C-alpha cells in the first residue's frame, strides 16, 4: 500500500462509508446481525464436549452485537473510523461462529489440538497473571536488547560511512560475522554470559544491530554528494556535516534497518525464551506444550501477535514523525 | 511576486572580492584516461565586477566554478581571492549550483537558514532569512517542504540560501535556468539591483547570450572543451539597461559569431 495521504483511501464500496450524513449505518446493521447470530449459535447448539465459559463467551458476543446494532441505528452513532471497520466486524463474527461450530458444536476439529474460542477465553480469565507476566518479561527483554542493538548498530553504521580507518577494520568483521543468524550464537551465549537474561539481551542486540549497522552505513554512503558540497561552501564544519547532513539524509535507510532488526529480534527473542530464559511468552508457549494445554498456546500466540504487531505500529508511527518530509511513505 | 524588499536591515560590510585565475588547467580522470576540461584559463575580476561565462554545454564552466569555490583543486595553475590562495570552501564565496539541491528534510525557511546555522549565526540573524525569502518572493512558502515546490521556486529558494550569507563573491551556475521566461526576466533585473546594492563580485554561468549581456559588466566567451577563453568582452553600458538597446544587439551578434551560431541570425 503506497499512499501519500494521511488517511487510507479505501473505496467507499469496501469501507461502508456510504452514508456520511448520518442515518442508518447499514454495514453496522449487518455486523450487529452477524454477532447476534453468532450468539444464538453459541447458546442454541449443544457442545459435544464439556467446555467452560461457553456462557461468558456467548454473553460477550451478544453484548458486542447489541452494541454495534444500537450504534448502527442511532444517527451519527458510529464515527467514520468505526464505520470503516464495518465489513471487518461482520467477517470477524462469521469466522468466530464458524470456528465455534467446527470445534465445540460438531467437533470436526478434534480436541485437544484444536480449541473453541471459549477455551481461549477461559485461559485469559483464569491464567491472566502468568500470561501478563510473560508478556511483560518478553517486552522488557526486547526493549533492552533492541535499544542497545539499535544504538550500537546506528553508531557503527555512521562510523563505517564516515571514517576510513574505522571502515578498514570494522567492514571485514561486519561482513564475516554479520550474516551469522543470532540464534547460532545461542549455545555459546548461554555459556559465556553469567545470566540467561544478559545472554538473551546480547542475542537480541546482535540480531538488531547487524541490519541497522548495514543500512545506516549504506544510507550514509548513498548521500547525494551535492548535499555535502553545498554545506561546505556555506561554511559547515565536519560536525555539522555528520549531524545535520549525513544523518538526516540517511534516516530513511536507518528506518528500514530498524524495521528489519525488529523482525529479527522477535524471532531470536522467542527462541531464546524457549531454550534458556525461564520467562516470557516464548517460555509460556514451551511450557503449555509440555502440559499439552493447547488453548494456552493459542492464547499466548494471540497475545504475541498483538504485541509484536503493536511494536511495529509504534515503529512506523515514529517513522511517520521523523520522516514526514518524505514523499510516498509505505503505510503499515 | 518578487518584492523589492531590500536586505538593507543588515549593514553591508563585505565588499567585492578580487578574483585572480592564473593559468588554470584541469582534467578529470574518466575510465583511467585523463579528460582535459580547462586549458590555461587566465583572468582577473576586480572587486564588484559582474563576470558572465558563456560557452557550449560540457565545456567546463561548472568545473571552473567548483575550482573557484574551493571544492576541487586545479591540476595546474592558481586561483587567488584577495591575493590569498583558495584552498577550501569559505562562506565568503557562495555558490548557487546548477541543480537547486535543497535539503528535502528541511522546510524552505530552514533551508535558507542553513548557512547561518552552520556558522552559529542563526540566533542573531533570523531577520535576514525572512528578508531573503521576501526578496525571492517565497515568504508565503517558508513552511513548505522542498518536494512541494515547483522547479522555479526551488531555484529561487536556492538563490535565497546563497544571499543570506552576504557573500563577497557570488558564484552562480545557471541560477535562472529553470525559471519560466517571465520570471526569468524579472529575476535578471532583481539580480542586477541586488548586486549594485551589495557590491559583491559575481561570476555567472549562463547559456543565454542576452542574459549575459543584459546583466554583466564583462562576458568571457569560452571555447569547446577543453575550455580556453576565446574572447573577453566588456559591456560598457550603464544600468538600468534596456533589452532593445542597439549596442546590446551588436554585442549579441559578435558573441554568437564567436560561438559559431551567427549563421541563423
Ligand atoms: N566528476 C567528474 N568526473 C569526470 N568527468 C567530469 C566530472 N564532472 C564533469 N566532468 C566532465 O567535464 C566536462 C565539463 O563538465 P562541466 O560540468 O564543467 O560542463 P559545463 O560547461 O558546466 O556544462 P553545462 O553547460 O552543460 O552545465 C564534461 O565533459 C563532463 O563530462
Ligand atoms: Mg554546468
Coordinates of C-alpha atoms and ligand atoms in Angstrom, one line a residue:
Chain A
X1 CA 0.0 0.0 0.0
X2 CA 1.7 3.2 -1.1
X3 CA -0.1 6.4 -0.2
X4 CA 0.9 10.0 0.3
X5 CA -2.3 10.9 2.1
X6 CA -2.6 10.8 5.8
X7 CA -5.7 8.6 5.6
X8 CA -6.0 5.4 3.7
X9 CA -8.3 5.9 0.8
X10 CA -10.2 2.6 0.5
X11 CA -13.1 2.9 -2.0
X12 CA -16.5 3.6 -0.5
X13 CA -17.9 0.2 -1.6
X14 CA -15.5 -1.5 0.8
X15 CA -15.4 0.9 3.7
X16 CA -19.2 1.1 4.1
X17 CA -18.8 4.9 4.4
X18 CA -21.8 5.2 2.1
X19 CA -23.8 7.3 4.4
X20 CA -21.7 10.1 5.6
X21 CA -24.6 12.4 6.6
X22 CA -25.8 10.2 9.4
X23 CA -28.9 8.0 9.3
X24 CA -28.6 4.2 9.3
X25 CA -25.2 2.6 9.1
X26 CA -26.1 -0.5 7.1
X27 CA -22.8 -2.2 7.4
X28 CA -23.2 -1.9 11.2
X29 CA -26.6 -3.4 11.0
X30 CA -25.1 -6.4 9.1
X31 CA -22.3 -6.7 11.7
X32 CA -24.8 -6.5 14.6
X33 CA -26.9 -9.2 13.0
X34 CA -23.8 -11.4 12.4
X35 CA -22.8 -11.0 16.1
X36 CA -26.2 -11.7 17.4
X37 CA -26.4 -14.7 15.0
X38 CA -23.1 -16.0 16.4
X39 CA -24.6 -15.6 19.9
X40 CA -27.6 -17.7 19.0
X41 CA -25.4 -20.4 17.6
X42 CA -23.2 -20.5 20.7
X43 CA -26.2 -20.7 23.0
X44 CA -28.5 -22.7 20.9
X45 CA -26.4 -25.7 19.8
X46 CA -25.1 -28.0 22.4
X47 CA -21.4 -28.7 22.9
X48 CA -20.1 -32.1 22.1
X49 CA -17.7 -31.9 25.0
X50 CA -17.9 -30.0 28.2
X51 CA -16.5 -26.5 27.6
X52 CA -16.2 -24.0 30.4
X53 CA -17.0 -20.3 29.8
X54 CA -19.5 -21.0 27.0
X55 CA -22.0 -18.8 28.7
X56 CA -19.5 -15.9 29.1
X57 CA -18.4 -16.3 25.5
X58 CA -22.0 -16.0 24.3
X59 CA -22.5 -13.0 26.6
X60 CA -19.6 -11.2 25.1
X61 CA -20.8 -11.9 21.6
X62 CA -24.3 -10.8 22.5
X63 CA -23.2 -7.6 24.1
X64 CA -21.0 -6.8 21.1
X65 CA -23.8 -7.5 18.7
X66 CA -26.3 -5.4 20.6
X67 CA -23.8 -2.5 20.9
X68 CA -23.0 -2.5 17.2
X69 CA -26.6 -2.8 16.3
X70 CA -27.5 0.2 18.6
X71 CA -24.7 2.3 17.1
X72 CA -25.8 1.4 13.6
X73 CA -29.4 2.6 14.2
X74 CA -28.6 5.8 16.2
X75 CA -27.9 8.7 13.7
X76 CA -24.2 9.5 14.0
X77 CA -23.7 6.7 16.5
X78 CA -20.6 5.4 14.8
X79 CA -17.7 7.6 13.8
X80 CA -16.0 7.3 10.5
X81 CA -13.2 5.2 11.9
X82 CA -15.7 2.6 13.3
X83 CA -17.7 2.8 10.1
X84 CA -14.7 1.8 8.1
X85 CA -14.3 -1.3 10.3
X86 CA -17.9 -2.4 9.4
X87 CA -17.2 -5.1 6.9
X88 CA -14.4 -6.5 9.1
X89 CA -16.7 -6.7 12.1
X90 CA -19.1 -8.8 10.1
X91 CA -16.5 -11.1 8.8
X92 CA -15.0 -11.5 12.3
X93 CA -18.4 -12.6 13.7
X94 CA -18.8 -15.1 10.9
X95 CA -15.3 -16.5 11.3
X96 CA -15.8 -16.8 15.1
X97 CA -19.1 -18.5 14.6
X98 CA -17.6 -21.0 12.1
X99 CA -14.7 -21.7 14.5
X100 CA -17.2 -22.3 17.3
X101 CA -19.3 -24.6 15.2
X102 CA -16.5 -26.8 13.9
X103 CA -14.8 -27.2 17.3
X104 CA -17.3 -27.1 20.2
X105 CA -20.5 -27.9 18.4
X106 CA -19.5 -30.5 15.8
X107 CA -16.0 -31.5 17.0
X108 CA -14.9 -31.8 13.4
X109 CA -11.6 -30.3 14.6
X110 CA -10.8 -32.6 17.5
X111 CA -9.6 -31.6 20.9
X112 CA -7.1 -31.3 22.4
X113 CA -5.2 -30.0 19.4
X114 CA -8.0 -27.6 18.5
X115 CA -9.8 -25.5 21.0
X116 CA -13.0 -23.5 20.7
X117 CA -13.0 -19.7 21.3
X118 CA -14.4 -20.1 24.8
X119 CA -11.3 -22.2 25.8
X120 CA -9.1 -19.2 24.9
X121 CA -11.4 -17.0 26.9
X122 CA -11.1 -19.4 29.8
X123 CA -7.3 -19.1 29.6
X124 CA -7.4 -15.4 29.7
X125 CA -9.8 -15.3 32.6
X126 CA -8.0 -17.9 34.7
X127 CA -4.4 -17.6 33.8
X128 CA -4.0 -13.9 33.2
X129 CA -1.4 -13.3 35.9
X130 CA 1.0 -15.7 34.3
X131 CA 0.3 -14.6 30.8
X132 CA 0.6 -10.9 31.7
X133 CA 3.9 -11.5 33.5
X134 CA 5.2 -13.4 30.5
X135 CA 4.2 -10.7 28.1
X136 CA 5.9 -8.1 30.4
X137 CA 9.1 -10.1 30.6
X138 CA 9.2 -10.5 26.9
X139 CA 8.7 -6.8 26.4
X140 CA 11.4 -5.9 28.9
X141 CA 13.9 -8.2 27.4
X142 CA 13.1 -7.0 23.9
X143 CA 13.3 -3.3 24.9
X144 CA 16.7 -3.8 26.5
X145 CA 18.2 -5.8 23.7
X146 CA 16.6 -3.8 20.9
X147 CA 17.6 -0.4 22.2
X148 CA 21.2 -1.5 22.8
X149 CA 21.5 -3.2 19.4
X150 CA 19.8 -0.3 17.5
X151 CA 22.1 2.3 19.2
X152 CA 25.3 0.4 18.6
X153 CA 24.3 -0.5 15.1
X154 CA 23.4 3.1 14.3
X155 CA 26.8 4.4 15.6
X156 CA 28.7 1.6 13.8
X157 CA 26.9 2.4 10.6
X158 CA 27.7 6.2 10.9
X159 CA 31.3 5.4 11.7
X160 CA 31.6 3.0 8.8
X161 CA 30.2 5.6 6.4
X162 CA 32.3 8.4 7.8
X163 CA 35.7 7.2 8.9
X164 CA 38.1 5.4 6.6
X165 CA 40.1 3.9 9.5
X166 CA 37.1 2.6 11.3
X167 CA 35.8 1.2 8.0
X168 CA 39.1 -0.5 7.2
X169 CA 38.9 -2.6 10.4
X170 CA 35.1 -2.9 11.0
X171 CA 34.0 -3.7 7.5
X172 CA 35.6 -7.1 7.2
X173 CA 34.4 -8.0 10.6
X174 CA 30.9 -7.0 9.8
X175 CA 30.9 -8.9 6.6
X176 CA 32.2 -12.0 8.2
X177 CA 30.2 -12.1 11.4
X178 CA 27.1 -10.2 10.5
X179 CA 25.4 -12.9 8.3
X180 CA 25.5 -15.4 11.1
X181 CA 22.0 -15.7 12.5
X182 CA 21.9 -14.6 16.0
X183 CA 20.3 -17.9 17.0
X184 CA 23.5 -19.6 16.1
X185 CA 25.2 -17.8 19.0
X186 CA 22.7 -19.2 21.4
X187 CA 24.6 -22.1 22.9
X188 CA 27.7 -20.0 23.2
X189 CA 25.9 -17.0 24.7
X190 CA 24.2 -19.0 27.4
X191 CA 27.6 -20.5 28.3
X192 CA 29.6 -17.2 28.3
X193 CA 27.1 -14.8 29.9
X194 CA 26.5 -15.1 33.7
X195 CA 22.7 -15.0 33.4
X196 CA 20.3 -16.2 30.8
X197 CA 18.8 -12.6 30.8
X198 CA 22.1 -11.0 29.8
X199 CA 22.7 -13.7 27.3
X200 CA 19.4 -13.1 25.6
X201 CA 19.8 -9.3 25.7
X202 CA 23.0 -9.8 23.9
X203 CA 21.4 -12.1 21.3
X204 CA 18.5 -9.6 20.7
X205 CA 21.0 -6.8 20.4
X206 CA 23.1 -8.8 17.9
X207 CA 20.1 -9.6 15.8
X208 CA 19.0 -5.9 15.8
X209 CA 22.5 -4.4 15.4
X210 CA 23.5 -6.1 12.2
X211 CA 20.8 -4.8 9.8
X212 CA 20.7 -1.4 11.5
X213 CA 24.5 -1.0 11.0
X214 CA 24.5 -2.2 7.4
X215 CA 21.6 0.0 6.4
X216 CA 22.8 3.1 8.3
X217 CA 26.1 2.6 6.6
X218 CA 24.6 2.3 3.1
X219 CA 22.4 5.3 3.9
X220 CA 25.4 7.4 4.7
X221 CA 27.3 6.1 1.7
X222 CA 24.5 7.0 -0.7
X223 CA 24.0 10.6 0.4
X224 CA 23.9 12.9 -2.6
X225 CA 27.4 14.4 -2.7
X226 CA 25.9 17.8 -3.6
X227 CA 24.4 18.0 -0.1
X228 CA 28.0 18.0 1.3
X229 CA 29.3 20.4 -1.4
X230 CA 26.5 22.9 -0.6
X231 CA 27.0 22.7 3.2
X232 CA 30.8 23.0 2.8
X233 CA 30.5 26.2 0.7
X234 CA 28.1 27.6 3.3
X235 CA 30.7 27.2 6.0
X236 CA 29.7 23.9 7.6
X237 CA 32.1 22.1 10.0
X238 CA 32.7 18.4 9.9
X239 CA 30.4 18.0 12.9
X240 CA 27.6 19.9 11.1
X241 CA 28.2 17.6 8.0
X242 CA 27.7 14.5 10.1
X243 CA 24.8 15.6 12.4
X244 CA 22.9 17.9 10.1
X245 CA 23.5 16.4 6.6
X246 CA 24.7 12.8 6.7
X247 CA 22.4 11.6 9.4
X248 CA 19.1 13.2 8.3
X249 CA 19.8 12.1 4.7
X250 CA 20.5 8.5 5.8
X251 CA 17.4 8.3 8.1
X252 CA 15.1 6.6 5.5
X253 CA 17.7 3.8 5.3
X254 CA 18.1 3.7 9.0
X255 CA 14.4 3.1 9.4
X256 CA 14.5 0.1 7.1
X257 CA 17.3 -1.3 9.2
X258 CA 15.3 -0.7 12.4
X259 CA 12.3 -2.5 10.8
X260 CA 14.4 -5.5 9.7
X261 CA 16.1 -5.5 13.1
X262 CA 12.8 -5.6 14.9
X263 CA 11.7 -8.6 12.9
X264 CA 15.0 -10.4 13.6
X265 CA 14.8 -9.6 17.3
X266 CA 11.3 -11.1 17.6
X267 CA 12.5 -14.5 16.3
X268 CA 15.6 -14.6 18.4
X269 CA 13.7 -13.5 21.5
X270 CA 11.2 -16.3 21.2
X271 CA 13.9 -18.9 20.6
X272 CA 16.0 -17.6 23.5
X273 CA 13.0 -17.8 25.8
X274 CA 12.1 -21.3 24.7
X275 CA 15.6 -22.6 25.2
X276 CA 17.2 -20.7 28.1
X277 CA 15.2 -17.9 29.7
X278 CA 12.6 -19.2 32.2
X279 CA 10.2 -16.4 31.5
X280 CA 8.4 -14.7 28.7
X281 CA 5.9 -15.6 26.0
X282 CA 8.3 -18.0 24.3
X283 CA 8.7 -19.8 27.5
X284 CA 5.0 -19.8 28.1
X285 CA 4.5 -21.5 24.7
X286 CA 7.1 -24.1 25.5
X287 CA 5.5 -24.7 29.0
X288 CA 2.0 -25.0 27.5
X289 CA 3.2 -27.5 25.0
X290 CA 4.8 -29.5 27.8
X291 CA 1.4 -29.8 29.5
X292 CA -0.3 -30.4 26.2
X293 CA -2.6 -27.4 27.0
X294 CA -3.2 -26.2 23.5
X295 CA -5.7 -23.5 24.4
X296 CA -2.9 -21.8 26.4
X297 CA -0.7 -21.9 23.3
X298 CA -3.3 -20.3 21.1
X299 CA -3.9 -17.7 23.8
X300 CA -0.2 -16.9 24.1
X301 CA 0.2 -16.8 20.3
X302 CA -2.7 -14.3 20.0
X303 CA -1.1 -12.1 22.6
X304 CA 2.3 -12.3 20.9
X305 CA 0.7 -11.3 17.6
X306 CA -0.9 -8.3 19.2
X307 CA 2.3 -7.3 21.0
X308 CA 4.6 -7.6 18.0
X309 CA 2.2 -6.0 15.6
X310 CA 1.8 -3.2 18.1
X311 CA 5.5 -2.7 18.3
X312 CA 5.8 -2.5 14.6
X313 CA 3.0 0.0 14.5
X314 CA 4.9 2.1 17.1
X315 CA 8.0 2.0 14.9
X316 CA 6.0 3.1 11.9
X317 CA 4.4 5.9 13.9
X318 CA 7.9 7.1 14.9
X319 CA 8.9 6.9 11.2
X320 CA 5.9 9.0 10.1
X321 CA 7.0 11.6 12.6
X322 CA 10.7 11.7 11.7
X323 CA 10.4 11.2 8.0
X324 CA 7.3 13.3 7.4
X325 CA 9.3 15.1 4.7
X326 CA 9.5 12.0 2.5
X327 CA 7.0 11.5 -0.3
X328 CA 5.1 8.3 -0.7
X329 CA 5.6 6.6 2.6
X330 CA 4.5 2.9 3.0
X331 CA 1.7 2.6 5.5
X332 CA 1.7 -0.2 7.9
Chain B
X1 CA 5.6 38.2 -6.8
X2 CA 9.2 39.3 -6.4
X3 CA 9.0 42.0 -3.9
X4 CA 11.7 44.7 -3.9
X5 CA 12.4 44.3 -0.2
X6 CA 16.0 45.0 0.4
X7 CA 18.4 43.2 2.6
X8 CA 19.4 46.5 4.0
X9 CA 18.3 45.7 7.5
X10 CA 21.8 44.4 7.8
X11 CA 24.7 46.7 7.1
X12 CA 26.8 45.5 4.2
X13 CA 30.4 45.1 5.4
X14 CA 31.8 42.8 2.8
X15 CA 33.0 44.5 -0.4
X16 CA 33.7 42.5 -3.5
X17 CA 36.5 40.0 -3.7
X18 CA 39.4 40.4 -6.2
X19 CA 39.5 37.2 -8.0
X20 CA 42.6 36.1 -9.9
X21 CA 42.6 32.9 -12.0
X22 CA 46.2 32.3 -13.1
X23 CA 46.9 29.8 -15.8
X24 CA 44.4 27.2 -14.6
X25 CA 44.2 23.9 -16.3
X26 CA 42.2 21.0 -15.1
X27 CA 41.5 17.4 -16.1
X28 CA 39.3 14.7 -14.8
X29 CA 40.1 11.0 -15.0
X30 CA 37.5 9.1 -16.9
X31 CA 38.0 5.3 -17.1
X32 CA 41.7 5.7 -16.5
X33 CA 42.1 8.3 -19.3
X34 CA 42.7 11.9 -18.4
X35 CA 39.9 14.1 -19.7
X36 CA 41.1 17.7 -20.2
X37 CA 38.4 20.2 -19.2
X38 CA 40.1 23.5 -18.7
X39 CA 43.1 24.7 -20.7
X40 CA 45.0 27.7 -19.4
X41 CA 42.2 29.9 -18.1
X42 CA 43.6 33.3 -17.1
X43 CA 41.6 36.3 -16.0
X44 CA 41.2 38.8 -13.1
X45 CA 38.0 40.1 -11.8
X46 CA 38.1 43.4 -10.0
X47 CA 36.0 44.0 -6.8
X48 CA 32.4 44.5 -7.7
X49 CA 32.7 43.3 -11.2
X50 CA 30.0 41.1 -12.7
X51 CA 31.6 38.5 -15.0
X52 CA 29.5 36.2 -17.1
X53 CA 30.9 33.0 -18.5
X54 CA 29.4 31.8 -21.8
X55 CA 30.3 28.6 -23.5
X56 CA 29.0 25.5 -25.2
X57 CA 27.5 22.8 -23.0
X58 CA 30.1 20.5 -21.4
X59 CA 33.0 22.8 -22.0
X60 CA 33.9 23.1 -18.3
X61 CA 32.1 26.1 -16.9
X62 CA 30.8 24.3 -13.8
X63 CA 34.2 22.8 -13.3
X64 CA 35.7 26.3 -13.2
X65 CA 33.1 27.3 -10.7
X66 CA 33.9 24.4 -8.4
X67 CA 37.6 25.3 -8.5
X68 CA 36.8 28.9 -7.6
X69 CA 34.6 27.8 -4.8
X70 CA 37.4 25.7 -3.4
X71 CA 35.6 22.4 -3.7
X72 CA 38.2 20.9 -6.1
X73 CA 41.8 21.9 -6.7
X74 CA 43.1 22.7 -10.2
X75 CA 45.6 20.3 -11.7
X76 CA 47.6 23.3 -12.8
X77 CA 47.7 27.0 -12.0
X78 CA 46.5 29.0 -9.1
X79 CA 43.3 30.8 -8.0
X80 CA 43.6 33.7 -5.6
X81 CA 40.9 35.5 -3.7
X82 CA 42.1 38.9 -2.4
X83 CA 45.6 37.6 -3.1
X84 CA 45.2 34.5 -1.0
X85 CA 45.3 31.0 -2.5
X86 CA 41.9 29.3 -2.5
X87 CA 42.3 26.0 -0.7
X88 CA 39.0 25.2 0.7
X89 CA 35.4 26.4 0.6
X90 CA 34.7 29.5 2.5
X91 CA 31.4 31.2 3.3
X92 CA 32.6 34.5 1.8
X93 CA 32.3 32.7 -1.6
X94 CA 28.9 31.3 -2.0
X95 CA 27.8 29.0 -4.9
X96 CA 24.3 28.7 -6.3
X97 CA 24.6 25.3 -8.1
X98 CA 23.1 24.4 -11.4
X99 CA 20.6 22.0 -9.8
X100 CA 18.8 23.8 -6.9
X101 CA 19.5 21.0 -4.5
X102 CA 17.6 21.7 -1.3
X103 CA 17.7 19.5 1.7
X104 CA 14.4 17.6 1.5
X105 CA 14.1 17.2 5.2
X106 CA 14.2 20.9 5.9
X107 CA 11.4 23.3 5.1
X108 CA 12.2 26.3 2.9
X109 CA 12.9 28.6 5.8
X110 CA 15.5 26.3 7.4
X111 CA 17.0 25.5 4.0
X112 CA 17.6 29.2 3.6
X113 CA 18.9 29.4 7.1
X114 CA 21.4 26.6 6.7
X115 CA 24.5 28.7 6.1
X116 CA 23.8 30.9 9.2
X117 CA 23.1 27.8 11.2
X118 CA 26.3 26.1 10.2
X119 CA 28.3 29.2 11.3
X120 CA 26.4 29.6 14.5
X121 CA 24.9 33.0 13.4
X122 CA 21.3 32.0 13.2
X123 CA 20.1 33.2 16.6
X124 CA 21.2 36.8 15.9
X125 CA 20.3 36.9 12.3
X126 CA 16.9 35.3 11.9
X127 CA 15.6 38.5 10.2
X128 CA 18.0 38.0 7.4
X129 CA 16.3 34.7 6.5
X130 CA 12.9 36.3 6.3
X131 CA 14.3 39.2 4.2
X132 CA 16.0 36.8 1.8
X133 CA 12.7 34.9 1.4
X134 CA 10.8 38.1 0.7
X135 CA 13.4 39.1 -1.8
X136 CA 12.8 36.0 -3.9
X137 CA 9.1 36.1 -3.3
X138 CA 8.8 32.9 -1.2
X139 CA 7.7 34.4 2.1
X140 CA 4.4 32.5 1.9
X141 CA 6.2 29.2 1.4
X142 CA 8.6 29.4 4.4
X143 CA 7.0 26.3 5.9
X144 CA 6.7 24.3 2.7
X145 CA 8.9 21.3 2.1
X146 CA 11.1 21.2 -1.0
X147 CA 9.0 18.5 -2.7
X148 CA 6.1 20.8 -2.5
X149 CA 7.8 23.5 -4.6
X150 CA 7.9 23.9 -8.4
X151 CA 11.3 23.8 -10.1
X152 CA 11.5 27.6 -10.4
X153 CA 10.5 28.1 -6.7
X154 CA 13.2 25.6 -5.7
X155 CA 15.7 27.6 -7.7
X156 CA 14.6 30.9 -6.0
X157 CA 14.9 29.2 -2.6
X158 CA 18.5 28.2 -3.5
X159 CA 19.2 31.8 -4.5
X160 CA 17.9 33.0 -1.2
X161 CA 20.0 30.4 0.6
X162 CA 23.1 31.9 -1.0
X163 CA 22.1 35.6 -0.5
X164 CA 21.5 35.3 3.3
X165 CA 25.2 34.8 3.7
X166 CA 26.1 38.1 2.2
X167 CA 29.0 36.7 0.2
X168 CA 31.7 38.9 -1.2
X169 CA 32.0 36.6 -4.2
X170 CA 28.7 35.2 -5.5
X171 CA 29.2 32.2 -7.9
X172 CA 26.1 31.5 -9.9
X173 CA 25.8 28.3 -12.1
X174 CA 22.8 29.0 -14.4
X175 CA 20.7 30.1 -11.4
X176 CA 17.8 31.1 -13.6
X177 CA 17.9 28.1 -15.9
X178 CA 14.7 26.5 -14.6
X179 CA 12.6 29.6 -14.4
X180 CA 9.9 30.4 -16.9
X181 CA 10.8 33.2 -19.2
X182 CA 8.8 35.9 -17.5
X183 CA 10.1 35.2 -14.0
X184 CA 13.5 34.9 -15.6
X185 CA 13.4 38.4 -16.9
X186 CA 12.2 39.7 -13.6
X187 CA 14.9 37.9 -11.7
X188 CA 17.6 39.2 -14.0
X189 CA 16.5 42.7 -13.1
X190 CA 16.5 41.7 -9.4
X191 CA 19.9 40.3 -9.6
X192 CA 21.3 43.5 -11.0
X193 CA 19.7 45.6 -8.4
X194 CA 20.9 43.3 -5.7
X195 CA 24.5 43.3 -7.0
X196 CA 24.5 47.0 -7.3
X197 CA 23.3 47.4 -3.8
X198 CA 25.6 44.8 -2.1
X199 CA 28.7 45.4 -4.2
X200 CA 29.8 41.8 -4.3
X201 CA 31.9 40.4 -7.2
X202 CA 29.8 38.0 -9.2
X203 CA 30.7 35.1 -11.5
X204 CA 27.7 33.9 -13.5
X205 CA 27.5 30.9 -15.9
X206 CA 24.7 31.0 -18.4
X207 CA 23.7 29.6 -21.7
X208 CA 21.7 32.7 -22.5
X209 CA 23.7 35.3 -24.5
X210 CA 21.1 38.0 -24.0
X211 CA 21.1 37.4 -20.2
X212 CA 24.8 37.6 -20.0
X213 CA 24.9 40.9 -21.9
X214 CA 22.0 42.3 -20.0
X215 CA 23.4 41.6 -16.6
X216 CA 27.2 41.5 -16.8
X217 CA 29.9 44.1 -16.9
X218 CA 32.1 41.6 -18.7
X219 CA 31.5 38.5 -20.7
X220 CA 34.1 35.7 -21.1
X221 CA 33.4 33.5 -24.1
X222 CA 34.8 30.0 -23.7
X223 CA 35.7 27.5 -26.4
X224 CA 34.6 23.9 -26.6
X225 CA 36.2 21.5 -24.1
X226 CA 39.0 21.9 -23.1
X227 CA 37.9 25.4 -22.4
X228 CA 40.1 28.4 -23.3
X229 CA 39.0 32.0 -23.1
X230 CA 38.1 32.9 -26.7
X231 CA 37.1 36.5 -26.0
X232 CA 36.9 38.9 -23.1
X233 CA 34.1 41.4 -23.9
X234 CA 33.5 44.5 -21.8
X235 CA 29.9 45.6 -21.8
X236 CA 30.3 49.3 -21.1
X237 CA 26.7 50.2 -20.8
X238 CA 25.2 51.9 -17.7
X239 CA 22.4 50.4 -15.7
X240 CA 19.4 50.1 -15.9
X241 CA 19.9 48.6 -19.3
X242 CA 17.3 48.2 -21.9
X243 CA 16.9 45.0 -23.7
X244 CA 16.2 46.7 -27.0
X245 CA 19.4 48.7 -26.9
X246 CA 21.1 48.7 -30.3
X247 CA 24.6 48.3 -28.7
X248 CA 23.4 45.1 -26.9
X249 CA 22.2 43.8 -30.3
X250 CA 25.5 44.4 -31.9
X251 CA 27.4 42.7 -29.0
X252 CA 25.0 39.8 -29.2
X253 CA 25.8 39.4 -32.9
X254 CA 29.5 39.4 -32.0
X255 CA 29.2 36.8 -29.3
X256 CA 27.1 34.5 -31.4
X257 CA 29.7 34.8 -34.1
X258 CA 32.3 33.7 -31.6
X259 CA 30.2 30.7 -30.6
X260 CA 29.7 29.8 -34.3
X261 CA 26.0 30.4 -34.2
X262 CA 25.7 33.6 -36.3
X263 CA 24.7 31.8 -39.5
X264 CA 21.0 31.6 -38.5
X265 CA 20.9 35.1 -37.1
Ligands
LIG1 N1 33.3 14.5 -11.6 C1 33.6 14.3 -12.9 N2 34.3 13.3 -13.3 C2 34.7 13.1 -14.7 N3 34.3 14.0 -15.6 C3 33.6 15.0 -15.3 C4 33.2 15.3 -13.9 N4 32.5 16.4 -13.9 C5 32.4 16.9 -15.1 N5 33.1 16.1 -16.0 C6 33.3 16.3 -17.4 O1 33.9 17.5 -17.6 C7 33.3 18.2 -18.7 C8 32.9 19.6 -18.3 O2 31.8 19.5 -17.3 P1 31.1 20.7 -16.7 O3 30.1 20.2 -15.8 O4 32.1 21.6 -16.2 O5 30.4 21.4 -18.0 P2 29.6 22.7 -18.2 O6 30.3 23.6 -19.0 O7 29.1 23.2 -16.9 O8 28.3 22.2 -19.0 P3 26.8 22.6 -18.9 O9 26.7 24.0 -19.5 O10 26.1 21.6 -19.7 O11 26.4 22.6 -17.5 C9 32.2 17.3 -19.2 O12 32.7 16.7 -20.4 C10 32.0 16.3 -18.1 O13 31.7 15.1 -18.7
LIG2 MG1 27.4 23.2 -15.8

